[in-house]
mmCIF file of C-alpha atoms in Angstrom:
data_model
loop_
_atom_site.group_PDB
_atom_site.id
_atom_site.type_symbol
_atom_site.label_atom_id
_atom_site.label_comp_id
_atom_site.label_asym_id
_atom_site.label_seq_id
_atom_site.Cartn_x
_atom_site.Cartn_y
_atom_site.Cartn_z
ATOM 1 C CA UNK A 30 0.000 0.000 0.000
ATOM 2 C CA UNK A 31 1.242 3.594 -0.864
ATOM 3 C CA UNK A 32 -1.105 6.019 0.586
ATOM 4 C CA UNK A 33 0.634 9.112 1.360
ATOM 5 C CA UNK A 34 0.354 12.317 3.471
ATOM 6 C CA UNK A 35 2.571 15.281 4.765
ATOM 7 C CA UNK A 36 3.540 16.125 7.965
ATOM 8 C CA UNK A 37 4.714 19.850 8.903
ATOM 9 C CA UNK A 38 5.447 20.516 12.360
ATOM 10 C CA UNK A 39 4.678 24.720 12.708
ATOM 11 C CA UNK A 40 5.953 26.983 15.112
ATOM 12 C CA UNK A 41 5.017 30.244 14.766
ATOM 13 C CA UNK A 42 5.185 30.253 11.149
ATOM 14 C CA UNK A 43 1.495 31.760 10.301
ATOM 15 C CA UNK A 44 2.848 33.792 7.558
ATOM 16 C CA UNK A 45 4.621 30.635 5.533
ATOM 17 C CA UNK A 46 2.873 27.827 5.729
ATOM 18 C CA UNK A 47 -0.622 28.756 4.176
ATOM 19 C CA UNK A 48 1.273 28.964 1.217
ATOM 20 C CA UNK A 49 3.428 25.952 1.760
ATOM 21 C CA UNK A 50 -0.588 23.937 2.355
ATOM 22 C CA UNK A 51 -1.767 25.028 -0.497
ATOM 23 C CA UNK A 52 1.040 23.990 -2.283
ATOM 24 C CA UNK A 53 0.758 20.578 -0.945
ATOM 25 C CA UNK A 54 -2.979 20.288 -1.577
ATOM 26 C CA UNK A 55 -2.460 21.243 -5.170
ATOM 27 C CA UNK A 56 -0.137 18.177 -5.058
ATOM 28 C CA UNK A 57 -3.003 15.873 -3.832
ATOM 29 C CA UNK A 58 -1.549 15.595 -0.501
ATOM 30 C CA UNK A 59 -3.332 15.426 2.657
ATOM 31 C CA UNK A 60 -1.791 17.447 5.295
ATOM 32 C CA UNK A 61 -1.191 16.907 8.764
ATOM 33 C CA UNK A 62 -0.359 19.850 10.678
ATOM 34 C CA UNK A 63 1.595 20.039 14.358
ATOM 35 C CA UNK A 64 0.781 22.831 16.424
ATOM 36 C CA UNK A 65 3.913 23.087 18.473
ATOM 37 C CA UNK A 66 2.561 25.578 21.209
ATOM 38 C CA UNK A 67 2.702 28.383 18.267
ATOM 39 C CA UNK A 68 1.387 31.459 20.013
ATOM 40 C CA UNK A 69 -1.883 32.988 19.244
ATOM 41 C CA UNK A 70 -1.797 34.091 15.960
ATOM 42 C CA UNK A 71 -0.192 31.001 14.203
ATOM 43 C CA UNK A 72 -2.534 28.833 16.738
ATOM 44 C CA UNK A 73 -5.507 31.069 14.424
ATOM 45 C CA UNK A 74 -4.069 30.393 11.155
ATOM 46 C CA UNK A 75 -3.449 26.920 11.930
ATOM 47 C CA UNK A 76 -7.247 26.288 13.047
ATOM 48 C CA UNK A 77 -8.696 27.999 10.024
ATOM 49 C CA UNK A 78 -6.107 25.587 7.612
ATOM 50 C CA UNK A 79 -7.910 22.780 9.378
ATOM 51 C CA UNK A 80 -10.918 23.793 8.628
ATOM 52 C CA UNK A 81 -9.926 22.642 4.416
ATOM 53 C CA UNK A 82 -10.664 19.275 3.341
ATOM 54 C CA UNK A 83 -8.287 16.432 3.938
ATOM 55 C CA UNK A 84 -6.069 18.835 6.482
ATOM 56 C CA UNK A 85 -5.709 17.804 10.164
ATOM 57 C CA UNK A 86 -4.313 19.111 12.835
ATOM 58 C CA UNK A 87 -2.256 17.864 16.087
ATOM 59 C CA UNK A 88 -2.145 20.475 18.782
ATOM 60 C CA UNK A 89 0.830 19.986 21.416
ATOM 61 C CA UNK A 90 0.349 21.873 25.074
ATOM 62 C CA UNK A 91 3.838 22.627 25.030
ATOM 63 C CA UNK A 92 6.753 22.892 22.798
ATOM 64 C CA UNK A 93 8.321 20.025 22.020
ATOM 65 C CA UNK A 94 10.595 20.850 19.479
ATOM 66 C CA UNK A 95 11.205 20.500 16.095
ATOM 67 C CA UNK A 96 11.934 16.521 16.520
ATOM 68 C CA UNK A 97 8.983 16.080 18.688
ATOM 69 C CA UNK A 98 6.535 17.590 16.376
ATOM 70 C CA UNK A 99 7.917 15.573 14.277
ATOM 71 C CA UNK A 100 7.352 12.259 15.896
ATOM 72 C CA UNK A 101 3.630 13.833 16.829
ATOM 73 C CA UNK A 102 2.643 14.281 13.633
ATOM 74 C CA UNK A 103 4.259 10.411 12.078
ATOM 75 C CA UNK A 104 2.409 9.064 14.210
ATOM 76 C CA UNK A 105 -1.234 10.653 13.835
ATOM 77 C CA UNK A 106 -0.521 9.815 10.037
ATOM 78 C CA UNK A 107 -0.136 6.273 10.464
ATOM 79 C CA UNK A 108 -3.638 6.576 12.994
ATOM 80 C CA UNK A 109 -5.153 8.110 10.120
ATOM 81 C CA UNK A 110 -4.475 5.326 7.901
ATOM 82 C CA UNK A 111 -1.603 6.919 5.788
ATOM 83 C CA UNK A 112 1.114 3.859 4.854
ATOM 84 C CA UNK A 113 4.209 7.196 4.140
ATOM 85 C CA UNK A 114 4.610 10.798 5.514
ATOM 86 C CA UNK A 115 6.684 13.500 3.810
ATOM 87 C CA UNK A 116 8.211 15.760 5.963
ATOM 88 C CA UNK A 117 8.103 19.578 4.991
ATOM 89 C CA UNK A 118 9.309 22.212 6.763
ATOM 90 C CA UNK A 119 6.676 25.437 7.636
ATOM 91 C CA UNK A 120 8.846 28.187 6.731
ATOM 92 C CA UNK A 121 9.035 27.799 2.390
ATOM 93 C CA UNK A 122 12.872 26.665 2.489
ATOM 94 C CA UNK A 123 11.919 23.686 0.875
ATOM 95 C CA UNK A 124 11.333 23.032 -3.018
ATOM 96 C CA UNK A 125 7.432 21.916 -3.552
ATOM 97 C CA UNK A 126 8.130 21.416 -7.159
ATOM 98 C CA UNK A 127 9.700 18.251 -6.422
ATOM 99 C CA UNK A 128 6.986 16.832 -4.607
ATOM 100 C CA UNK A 129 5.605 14.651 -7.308
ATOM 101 C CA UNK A 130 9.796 13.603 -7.594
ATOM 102 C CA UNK A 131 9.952 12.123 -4.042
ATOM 103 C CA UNK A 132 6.326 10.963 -4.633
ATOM 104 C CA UNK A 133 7.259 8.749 -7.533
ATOM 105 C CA UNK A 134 10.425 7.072 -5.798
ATOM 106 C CA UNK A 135 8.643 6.293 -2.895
ATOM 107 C CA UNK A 136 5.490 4.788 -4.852
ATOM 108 C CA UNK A 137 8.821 2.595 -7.097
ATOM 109 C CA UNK A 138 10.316 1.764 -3.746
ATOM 110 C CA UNK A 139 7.639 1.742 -0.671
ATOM 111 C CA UNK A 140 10.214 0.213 1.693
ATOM 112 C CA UNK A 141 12.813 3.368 0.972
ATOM 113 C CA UNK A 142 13.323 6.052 3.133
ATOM 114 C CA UNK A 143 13.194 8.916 0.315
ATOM 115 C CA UNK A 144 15.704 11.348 1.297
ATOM 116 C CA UNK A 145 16.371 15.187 0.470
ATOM 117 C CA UNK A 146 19.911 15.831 -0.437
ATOM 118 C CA UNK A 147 20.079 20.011 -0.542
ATOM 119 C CA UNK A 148 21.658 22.073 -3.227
ATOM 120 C CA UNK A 149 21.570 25.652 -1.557
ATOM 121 C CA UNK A 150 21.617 28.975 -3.257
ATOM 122 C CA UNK A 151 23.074 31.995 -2.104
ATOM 123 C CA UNK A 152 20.863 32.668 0.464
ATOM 124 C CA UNK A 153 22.110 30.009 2.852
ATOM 125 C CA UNK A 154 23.649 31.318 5.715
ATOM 126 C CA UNK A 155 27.446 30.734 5.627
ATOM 127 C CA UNK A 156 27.975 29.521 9.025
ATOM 128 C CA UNK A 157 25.394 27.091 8.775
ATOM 129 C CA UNK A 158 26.426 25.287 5.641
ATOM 130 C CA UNK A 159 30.247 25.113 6.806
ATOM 131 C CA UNK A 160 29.066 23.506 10.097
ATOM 132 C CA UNK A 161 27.213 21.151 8.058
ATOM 133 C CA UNK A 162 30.578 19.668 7.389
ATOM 134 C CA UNK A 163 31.390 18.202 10.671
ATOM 135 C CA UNK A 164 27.892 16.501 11.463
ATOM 136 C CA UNK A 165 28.277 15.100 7.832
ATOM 137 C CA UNK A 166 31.766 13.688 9.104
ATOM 138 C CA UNK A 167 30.810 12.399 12.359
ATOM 139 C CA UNK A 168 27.649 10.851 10.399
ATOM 140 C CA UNK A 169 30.250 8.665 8.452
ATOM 141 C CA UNK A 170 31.742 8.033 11.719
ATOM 142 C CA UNK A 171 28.319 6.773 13.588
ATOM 143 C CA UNK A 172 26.995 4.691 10.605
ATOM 144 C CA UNK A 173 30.641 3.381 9.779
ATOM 145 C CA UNK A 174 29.854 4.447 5.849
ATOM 146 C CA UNK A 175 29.397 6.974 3.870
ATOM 147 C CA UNK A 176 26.039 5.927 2.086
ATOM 148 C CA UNK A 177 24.104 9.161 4.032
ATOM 149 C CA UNK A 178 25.187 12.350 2.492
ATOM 150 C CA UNK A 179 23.359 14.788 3.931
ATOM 151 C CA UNK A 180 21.553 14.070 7.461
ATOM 152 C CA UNK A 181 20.625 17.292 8.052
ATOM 153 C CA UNK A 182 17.720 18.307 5.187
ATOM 154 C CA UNK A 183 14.262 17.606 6.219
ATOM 155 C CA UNK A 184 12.504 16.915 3.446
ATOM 156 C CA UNK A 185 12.210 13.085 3.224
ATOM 157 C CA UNK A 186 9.404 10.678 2.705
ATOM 158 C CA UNK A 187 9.384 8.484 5.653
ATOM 159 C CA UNK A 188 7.687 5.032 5.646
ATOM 160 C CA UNK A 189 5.820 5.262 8.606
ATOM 161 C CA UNK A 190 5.887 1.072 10.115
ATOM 162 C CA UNK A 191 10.030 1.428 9.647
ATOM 163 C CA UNK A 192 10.249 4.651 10.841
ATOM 164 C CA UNK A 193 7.679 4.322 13.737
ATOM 165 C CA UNK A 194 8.757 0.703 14.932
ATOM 166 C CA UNK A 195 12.018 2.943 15.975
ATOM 167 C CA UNK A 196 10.620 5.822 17.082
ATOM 168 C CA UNK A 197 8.820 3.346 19.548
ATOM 169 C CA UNK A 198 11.487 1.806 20.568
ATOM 170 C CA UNK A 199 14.459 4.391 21.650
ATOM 171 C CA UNK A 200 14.407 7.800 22.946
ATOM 172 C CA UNK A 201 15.297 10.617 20.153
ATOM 173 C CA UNK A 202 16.252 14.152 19.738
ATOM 174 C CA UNK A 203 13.323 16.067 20.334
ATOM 175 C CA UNK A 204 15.050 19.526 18.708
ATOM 176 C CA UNK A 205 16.728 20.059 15.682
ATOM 177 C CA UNK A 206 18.934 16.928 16.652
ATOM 178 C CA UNK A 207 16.005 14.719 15.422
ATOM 179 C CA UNK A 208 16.799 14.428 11.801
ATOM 180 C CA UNK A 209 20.387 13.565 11.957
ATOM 181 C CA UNK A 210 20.070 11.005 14.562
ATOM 182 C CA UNK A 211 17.137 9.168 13.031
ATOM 183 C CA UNK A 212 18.689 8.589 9.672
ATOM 184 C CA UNK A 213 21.805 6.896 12.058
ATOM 185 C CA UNK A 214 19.956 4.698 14.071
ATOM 186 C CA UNK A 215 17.611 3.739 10.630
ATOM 187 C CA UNK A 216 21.047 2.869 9.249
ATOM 188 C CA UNK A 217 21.903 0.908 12.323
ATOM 189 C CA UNK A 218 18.487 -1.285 11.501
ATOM 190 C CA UNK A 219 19.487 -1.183 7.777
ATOM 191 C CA UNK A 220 16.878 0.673 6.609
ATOM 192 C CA UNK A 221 16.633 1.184 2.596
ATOM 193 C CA UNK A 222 17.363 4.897 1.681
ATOM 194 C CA UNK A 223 17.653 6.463 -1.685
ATOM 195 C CA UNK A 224 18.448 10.560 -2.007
ATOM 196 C CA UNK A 225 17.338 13.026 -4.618
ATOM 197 C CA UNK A 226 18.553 16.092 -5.001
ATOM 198 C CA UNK A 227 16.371 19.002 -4.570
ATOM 199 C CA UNK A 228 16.398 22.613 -4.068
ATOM 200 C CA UNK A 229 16.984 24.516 -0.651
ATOM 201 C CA UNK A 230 16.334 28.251 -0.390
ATOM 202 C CA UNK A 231 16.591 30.572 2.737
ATOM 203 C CA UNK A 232 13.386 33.336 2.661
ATOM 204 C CA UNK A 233 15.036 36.862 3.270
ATOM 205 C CA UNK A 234 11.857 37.164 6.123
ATOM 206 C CA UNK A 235 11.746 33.350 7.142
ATOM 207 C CA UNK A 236 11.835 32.398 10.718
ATOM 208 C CA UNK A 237 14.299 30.734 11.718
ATOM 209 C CA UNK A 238 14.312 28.511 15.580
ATOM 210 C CA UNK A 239 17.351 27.450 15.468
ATOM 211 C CA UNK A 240 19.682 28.580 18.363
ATOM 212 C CA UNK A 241 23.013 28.808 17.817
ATOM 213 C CA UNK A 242 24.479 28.104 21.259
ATOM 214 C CA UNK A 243 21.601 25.627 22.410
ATOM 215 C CA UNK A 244 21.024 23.224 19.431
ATOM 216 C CA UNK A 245 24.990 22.693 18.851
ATOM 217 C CA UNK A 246 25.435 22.051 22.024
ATOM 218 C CA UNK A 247 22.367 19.179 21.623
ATOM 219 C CA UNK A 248 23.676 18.383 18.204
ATOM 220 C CA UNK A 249 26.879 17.789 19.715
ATOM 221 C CA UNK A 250 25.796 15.812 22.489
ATOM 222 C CA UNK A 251 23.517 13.645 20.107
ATOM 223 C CA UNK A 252 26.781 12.763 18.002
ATOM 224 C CA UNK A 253 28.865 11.940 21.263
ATOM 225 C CA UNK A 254 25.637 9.644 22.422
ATOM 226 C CA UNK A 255 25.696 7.885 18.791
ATOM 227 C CA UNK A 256 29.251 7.260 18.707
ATOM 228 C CA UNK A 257 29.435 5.012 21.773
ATOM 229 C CA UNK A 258 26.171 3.414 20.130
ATOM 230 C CA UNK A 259 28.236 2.387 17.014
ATOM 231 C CA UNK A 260 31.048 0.763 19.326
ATOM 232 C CA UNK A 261 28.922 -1.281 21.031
ATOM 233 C CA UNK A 262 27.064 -2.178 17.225
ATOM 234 C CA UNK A 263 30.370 -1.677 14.971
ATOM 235 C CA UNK A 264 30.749 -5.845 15.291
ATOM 236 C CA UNK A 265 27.008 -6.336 14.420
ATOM 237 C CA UNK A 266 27.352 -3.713 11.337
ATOM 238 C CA UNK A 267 30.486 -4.470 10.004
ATOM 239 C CA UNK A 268 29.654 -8.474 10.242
ATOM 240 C CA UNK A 269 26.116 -8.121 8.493
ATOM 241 C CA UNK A 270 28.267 -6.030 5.602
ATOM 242 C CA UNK A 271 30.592 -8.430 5.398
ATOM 243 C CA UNK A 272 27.390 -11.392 4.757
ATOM 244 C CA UNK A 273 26.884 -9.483 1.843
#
């Protein structure tokens, strides 16, 4: 069965992400919104999107985070009966064109995890795509390969029995940790991936909730936690490769 959805987790976004619906819906894709304690008027907006056919909304009493929206919002698509999820980000970074792309791959290959891998334009902040660099080297590190490019871009179609059988079973990142350590521990479980490149663009007026000091200190935590996960797994991985 391929019966797909989106999930975007919002957080105080009201000004993107009626665009980035309607995008979606022009797609054919229901939409599952997550209401990460956004404050008044986003919490408005988001009620009034909700009010559209085949959009739903998940209200959360408290912020969460990025990761736990997330999570939220996989798992009240597979209640709703969808079989994958794409994840989209709220604030228009994220190419919509290539919906029907990552559509298509994961329709050819249901058991994939479909997986953004970002060309950026010039509006990227500098910092930001230089400190890409080291997660992408301590991602090699924690999987023991190089097969995940890019950890870091959220828009992915995620098969939700894969990707919720883990998210049930071990404690993730709730922040903006959450995307590079699920694609790890998916890798640990040897989870089918394919990437497609697609598009990445910074608005000049987006919102951005990323905190400079906080989430690389969480980031960096996450990739100390993963690397003593790979020692204790490194005999398990490199055996199963070696099956091959």
């Amino acid at each position: 069965m391929h019966k797909p959805c989106a999930v975007i987790p919002v957080y105080n976004h009201e000004r993107a992400v009626p665009a980035v619906v309607a995008e979606l819906r022009r797609a054919g894709l229901p939409c599952v919104l997550v209401d990460d304690a956004s404050h008044p008027p986003c919490a408005e907006v988001l009620r009034q999107l909700a009010g559209e056919p085949q959009v739903f909304l998940v209200t959360l009493s408290s912020n969460q985070g990025k990761g736990g929206a997330v999570m939220a919002g996989l798992r009240e698509a597979a209640r709703l009966g969808f079989s994958h999820a794409l994840q989209v980000d709220a604030d228009g970074q994220h190419d919509l064109a290539d919906i029907a792309t990552f559509l298509a791959q994961s329709q050819a290959h249901p058991q994939a995890l479909i997986c953004g891998y970002p060309q950026y334009d010039a509006s990227v902040p500098k910092g930001r795509l230089y400190a890409r660099y080291l997660t992408h080297v301590w991602v090699w590190i924690n999987s023991l390969s190089l097969a995940i490019p890019d950890s870091m871009c959220g828009f992915r179609v995620y098969p939700l029995p894969a990707t919720l059988a883990l998210i049930d079973s071990v404690q993730l990142g709730l922040r903006m940790d959450f995307d590079t350590e699920i694609l790890v521990r998916l890798a640990w479980r040897e989870q089918p991936m394919r990437w497609l490149p697609t598009r990445v663009h910074y608005p000049r007026d987006g919102v951005s909730h990323f905190r400079l000091v906080h989430d690389n200190a969480l980031i960096s935590r996450m990739h100390a936690r993963l690397f003593f996960g790979m020692l204790l797994r490194a005999p398990l991985i490199l055996w199963r490769r070696w099956r091959r």
